Amino acid sequence: MSDDRKPRIEPYTAPAGGWGSVKSVVEILRREKVPVPSTVKELWRQNKPRGFTCVSCAWPQPGHPLMFEFCENGAKASAWELTSLRTTPEFFAQHTVTELRNWSDYELEQNGRLTQPMRYDRASDKYVPVVWEEAFREIGAELKKLAPKSVVFYASGRASLETSYLYALFARLYGNNNLPDSSNMCHEATGVALRQCIGTAVGTVVLDDFDKTDGIFFFGQNAGVNSPRMMHDLQKAAQRGVPIIVFNPVRERGLERFTNPQNPLEMLTGRETPLATQYHQVKTGGDIAAIAGLCKTLLALDDEALANGTPRVLDTDFIAAHTHGFDAFVAWVRAQSWDAIEADSGLPRAALEGAARVYARCNAVIGVYGMGLTQHVLGEYNIYMLANLLLMRGNIGKPGAGICPVRGHSNVQGQRTVGIADDPALVPLDRLAEQYGFEPPRERGLHTVEACKGVLDGSVHGFIGLGGNFLRAIPDQERVIAAWDKLRLTVQIATKLNRTHLVNGEVAYLLPCLGRIERVVENGKAQVLSTEDSTSCIHASVGKAEPASPDLLSETRIVAEMAKATLPPNPKVPWDTWENDYATIRDAIEQTYPDQFRDYNQRMWQPGGFHRPNSARERIWKTATGKANLIAPPALVATGFDDAPGRFRLMTMRSNDQFNTTVYGYDDRFRGIYGTRDVVMMHKDDIAQLGLREGQVVKLVSDAGDGIAREVGGLSVVAFDIPRGCIGGYYPECNPLIPLSHHTLFSMLPAAKSVPVRIVAEATG
Ligand SMILES: Nc1nc2c(c(=O)[nH]1)N[C@H]1C(S)=C(S)[C@@H](COP(=O)(O)OP(=O)(O)OC[C@H]3O[C@@H](n4cnc5c(=O)[nH]c(N)nc54)[C@H](O)[C@@H]3O)O[C@H]1N2
Ligand SMILES: Nc1nc2c(c(=O)[nH]1)N[C@H]1C(S)=C(S)[C@@H](COP(=O)(O)OP(=O)(O)OC[C@H]3O[C@@H](n4cnc5c(=O)[nH]c(N)nc54)[C@H](O)[C@@H]3O)O[C@H]1N2
Ligand SMILES: [Mo]
């Protein structure tokens, strides 16, 4: 496995997509030992009406899909789930949990799908098989003994709307709002910031807007890797001559040029579409300054237009009718000097003026963003700034324009829609109270960072994980792991073994579930699930593949059974009906959210799904002021710490060969890094200045100044095209370097894209 890897650094010259993509898919099909014909049959059904929603990213399904509506990374994610490899009770009999902790993330998951419910036996330090009934009985008995406020119900963003609704209801009936989710590490800043400035928690763009836009501004999102189906929409736009302006510290190949692997002519002729018309390598954490430069230029162009009597550059009608805080924001922009903007963005004034001129020429602009904006201490202000830029020219609430956060997990947005939220203000508690005849908890629950703190201070006693790899995804993981075995109860619902399952509470269960591609039959009837994508479209997802093992249960049934074993009977909460007929769960969801889910059971079959109402799209602003708010930031730099000699801004990145903590392989093809993830990417002048050389082994040491020692060693120095003072390392390997306290100001989202570190040469060099 990992042993025969030969690390190699070599620039990648090909476009994103193309033959490299095909090769990479063939490689994973081989490694997962999947029968190719049946896998191709499944891939054919991916993202189609009556097919299944891809388990990888949350990019929408078009109403008229391509023949194969999937991408390289979607195919990898499907192969990962359809694998013929199995992690059986025999496997667990052969390995102690302590021994498995020495396996890499790759090796653990590469071992294949879990097949049977398992219970951790502390005496032998092994997982032993258990029957489902007994597992549910003991979990229920344990939960009844624990204080409800001390139990955490975590969700990774993959489980369906149906399962998520039941899960959130279970937590509330049990007695808490402790519903942290992967969104707390991802786009929570989006929810908080967009509610403040435009009065919705989600983006305003739908797929159709990409056909109508005449400018795309792209901040900190790596579409070629993390939402590759979006490349088709970007390619179409580029071919129409739409300018695509990118702000990213790193030159991501997927944003530069693309060959569509599904277009035979392009593949055979090697034709590629250039994508970014301008590429600005902003400093990590420099987007507030960069956008301030764009806004400052717009004001200057508008001043000129006023003086010359030519058409205004600002959309003054929109600003007057729809916005609040415009004058204060303008005063702030005018007060920022070009010197400061250039220094803090790392971009020359002329480059920012050039980008702003393109923006001023476009009638309808989409602002796209991802983790490059959210995962900073001033993450919410990054988003306010992008919204400010869009609002200056009325680019929200008109065709072809809007703000487009690209969500992460395939149903992460949907989980929040149906109640997975630590903030009860986001949930119609009164309606739940009436529907189910109980008094829901009204106080805030724990989000991810607080849940970790609760484990550290001993106030959390139980943890249920609906998917995910919590202990690998969080910051400061070594500290949290060290406290984890004080928990009384840990329950993990999962498809594959990961590191989180190897750190257990006193009573610990590993419950294997069906994946989304697999057939779900309940009460003799095939069941359907549904999900919500990045553009708020909700569609059915039909799994048809043969389950990985006859002993797997659906996530929906697992949640319902745990709830039944824990809660007193309540005739208004029909768990039995729900787990036997998922359409009745959708009826319950519709009853809780009648405006959002009208005719749910019918409309989810519409090709492309049905769109949830979005007030900002209609220029109705559900904010405190009743208007769209322009909000000025407190600083030009989003990092939340000062630069200092020897201190670097570390951004933790995803490779092209992973899905979050799932490592598919060790090649980051587009970045030219092969066979290893143990690297630190640095500007060549920084390497020289520190007296290091390429290939030298170093360690990164936390420079958070909080007195806690954190380091990650064994990293080879790679010379990389990245701004000076900024360095890159991989997530999750670098997570031990992120202090739990290093998070956004309002949403407590770990600031994984600018972490203060120092670089220290290791003796072995
Ligand atoms: N194949 C695959 N698909 C995925 C995932 C995966 O791991 N693999 N993960 C899923 C999930 S949960 C999520 S949230 C999304 C994540 O998808 P993205 O939002 O694309 O997340 P990242 O790759 O972490 O970082 C995005 C980009 O931000 C840039 N960046 C870093 N710092 C800054 C900065 O300060 N400013 C700017 N402008 N850019 C910056 C990085 O160079 C990188 O290109 O993808 C989802 N889809
Ligand atoms: N340093 C750093 N840290 C980060 C980030 C970063 O950019 N940098 N990104 C953050 C982001 S955006 C996110 S979303 C989080 C991700 O955090 P999580 O969502 O917790 O992690 P994943 O890696 O997506 O979870 C992978 C596991 O999910 C399980 N799984 C897969 N499919 C299914 C299924 O269908 N059902 C069930 N029940 N289980 C399943 C498998 O067991 C697999 O091992 O990490 C965050 N952490
Ligand atoms: Mo995410």
Short mmCIF file of N, CA, C and O in Angstrom, two decimals, residues 395-435:
data_model
loop_
_atom_site.label_atom_id
_atom_site.label_comp_id
_atom_site.label_asym_id
_atom_site.label_seq_id
_atom_site.Cartn_x
_atom_site.Cartn_y
_atom_site.Cartn_z
N ASN A 395 -26.29 43.43 -8.27
CA ASN A 395 -26.10 42.07 -8.78
C ASN A 395 -26.67 40.97 -7.88
O ASN A 395 -26.14 39.85 -7.86
N ILE A 396 -27.71 41.28 -7.14
CA ILE A 396 -28.42 40.21 -6.43
C ILE A 396 -29.90 40.38 -6.74
O ILE A 396 -30.43 41.49 -6.68
N GLY A 397 -30.53 39.26 -7.11
CA GLY A 397 -31.96 39.33 -7.41
C GLY A 397 -32.25 39.78 -8.83
O GLY A 397 -33.25 40.46 -9.07
N LYS A 398 -31.37 39.46 -9.77
CA LYS A 398 -31.74 39.65 -11.18
C LYS A 398 -31.16 38.49 -11.99
O LYS A 398 -30.17 37.87 -11.55
N PRO A 399 -31.76 38.18 -13.14
CA PRO A 399 -31.31 37.00 -13.88
C PRO A 399 -29.82 37.09 -14.23
O PRO A 399 -29.31 38.16 -14.59
N GLY A 400 -29.12 36.00 -14.07
CA GLY A 400 -27.71 35.94 -14.45
C GLY A 400 -26.77 36.50 -13.39
O GLY A 400 -25.56 36.57 -13.60
N ALA A 401 -27.34 36.93 -12.25
CA ALA A 401 -26.51 37.53 -11.21
C ALA A 401 -26.80 36.85 -9.87
O ALA A 401 -27.81 36.17 -9.72
N GLY A 402 -25.91 37.09 -8.91
CA GLY A 402 -26.19 36.60 -7.56
C GLY A 402 -24.96 36.12 -6.84
O GLY A 402 -23.85 36.17 -7.38
N ILE A 403 -25.19 35.67 -5.62
CA ILE A 403 -24.08 35.17 -4.82
C ILE A 403 -24.19 33.65 -4.76
O ILE A 403 -25.27 33.10 -4.57
N CYS A 404 -23.06 32.97 -4.95
CA CYS A 404 -23.08 31.52 -5.13
C CYS A 404 -22.03 30.82 -4.27
O CYS A 404 -20.95 30.51 -4.73
N PRO A 405 -22.37 30.61 -2.98
CA PRO A 405 -21.48 29.77 -2.17
C PRO A 405 -21.58 28.34 -2.71
O PRO A 405 -22.69 27.86 -2.91
N VAL A 406 -20.45 27.70 -2.95
CA VAL A 406 -20.49 26.32 -3.44
C VAL A 406 -20.40 25.41 -2.24
O VAL A 406 -19.37 25.37 -1.56
N ARG A 407 -21.51 24.74 -1.93
CA ARG A 407 -21.59 23.96 -0.70
C ARG A 407 -20.76 22.69 -0.82
O ARG A 407 -20.36 22.29 -1.90
N GLY A 408 -20.53 22.06 0.33
CA GLY A 408 -19.58 20.94 0.38
C GLY A 408 -20.23 19.59 0.19
O GLY A 408 -20.40 19.12 -0.93
N HIS A 409 -20.64 18.95 1.26
CA HIS A 409 -21.28 17.65 1.19
C HIS A 409 -22.57 17.74 0.39
O HIS A 409 -23.24 18.78 0.38
N SER A 410 -22.94 16.60 -0.18
CA SER A 410 -24.06 16.57 -1.13
C SER A 410 -25.41 16.90 -0.51
O SER A 410 -26.34 17.22 -1.23
N ASN A 411 -25.57 16.82 0.80
CA ASN A 411 -26.85 17.26 1.38
C ASN A 411 -26.64 18.15 2.60
O ASN A 411 -27.50 18.25 3.47
N VAL A 412 -25.50 18.82 2.67
CA VAL A 412 -25.22 19.60 3.88
C VAL A 412 -26.20 20.76 4.02
O VAL A 412 -26.67 21.07 5.11
N GLN A 413 -26.55 21.38 2.88
CA GLN A 413 -27.49 22.49 2.94
C GLN A 413 -28.87 21.97 3.37
O GLN A 413 -29.56 22.58 4.18
N GLY A 414 -29.24 20.82 2.82
CA GLY A 414 -30.55 20.23 3.13
C GLY A 414 -30.68 19.85 4.60
O GLY A 414 -31.76 19.97 5.19
N GLN A 415 -29.59 19.39 5.21
CA GLN A 415 -29.68 18.99 6.61
C GLN A 415 -30.10 20.17 7.48
O GLN A 415 -30.90 20.03 8.40
N ARG A 416 -29.57 21.34 7.16
CA ARG A 416 -29.97 22.54 7.92
C ARG A 416 -31.42 22.89 7.63
O ARG A 416 -32.17 23.26 8.54
N THR A 417 -31.82 22.74 6.38
CA THR A 417 -33.20 23.07 6.00
C THR A 417 -34.20 22.29 6.84
O THR A 417 -35.26 22.80 7.20
N VAL A 418 -33.88 21.01 7.15
CA VAL A 418 -34.86 20.19 7.89
C VAL A 418 -34.53 20.05 9.38
O VAL A 418 -34.98 19.13 10.04
N GLY A 419 -33.73 20.98 9.92
CA GLY A 419 -33.67 21.07 11.38
C GLY A 419 -32.36 20.71 12.05
O GLY A 419 -32.26 20.82 13.27
N ILE A 420 -31.35 20.25 11.31
CA ILE A 420 -30.07 19.98 11.98
C ILE A 420 -29.39 21.33 12.22
O ILE A 420 -28.77 21.90 11.32
N ALA A 421 -29.57 21.87 13.41
CA ALA A 421 -29.06 23.20 13.72
C ALA A 421 -28.91 23.33 15.22
O ALA A 421 -29.83 22.97 15.97
N ASP A 422 -27.74 23.82 15.65
CA ASP A 422 -27.56 24.04 17.08
C ASP A 422 -28.28 25.31 17.52
O ASP A 422 -28.54 25.50 18.70
N ASP A 423 -28.60 26.18 16.54
CA ASP A 423 -29.28 27.44 16.85
C ASP A 423 -30.78 27.24 16.66
O ASP A 423 -31.27 27.17 15.53
N PRO A 424 -31.54 27.18 17.77
CA PRO A 424 -32.97 26.87 17.63
C PRO A 424 -33.74 27.98 16.91
O PRO A 424 -34.86 27.75 16.44
N ALA A 425 -33.14 29.17 16.79
CA ALA A 425 -33.83 30.24 16.08
C ALA A 425 -34.03 29.86 14.61
O ALA A 425 -34.86 30.45 13.91
N LEU A 426 -33.27 28.88 14.13
CA LEU A 426 -33.37 28.49 12.72
C LEU A 426 -34.42 27.40 12.50
O LEU A 426 -34.58 26.90 11.40
N VAL A 427 -35.10 27.02 13.58
CA VAL A 427 -36.00 25.87 13.49
C VAL A 427 -37.40 26.29 13.96
O VAL A 427 -37.52 27.03 14.94
N PRO A 428 -38.46 25.86 13.26
CA PRO A 428 -39.84 26.24 13.70
C PRO A 428 -40.27 25.42 14.91
O PRO A 428 -41.07 24.49 14.80
N LEU A 429 -39.72 25.77 16.06
CA LEU A 429 -39.96 24.96 17.26
C LEU A 429 -41.44 24.91 17.64
O LEU A 429 -41.93 23.86 18.08
N ASP A 430 -42.14 26.02 17.45
CA ASP A 430 -43.55 26.03 17.84
C ASP A 430 -44.34 25.02 17.02
O ASP A 430 -45.22 24.32 17.51
N ARG A 431 -43.99 24.97 15.75
CA ARG A 431 -44.69 24.02 14.89
C ARG A 431 -44.37 22.57 15.30
O ARG A 431 -45.24 21.71 15.34
N LEU A 432 -43.10 22.33 15.63
CA LEU A 432 -42.72 20.98 16.08
C LEU A 432 -43.48 20.63 17.35
O LEU A 432 -43.96 19.51 17.52
N ALA A 433 -43.58 21.63 18.24
CA ALA A 433 -44.28 21.41 19.51
C ALA A 433 -45.72 20.96 19.25
O ALA A 433 -46.23 20.00 19.85
N GLU A 434 -46.35 21.64 18.31
CA GLU A 434 -47.75 21.34 18.01
C GLU A 434 -47.88 19.99 17.29
O GLU A 434 -48.73 19.16 17.63
N GLN A 435 -46.99 19.80 16.30
CA GLN A 435 -47.06 18.58 15.49
C GLN A 435 -46.83 17.32 16.33
O GLN A 435 -47.44 16.30 16.10
#
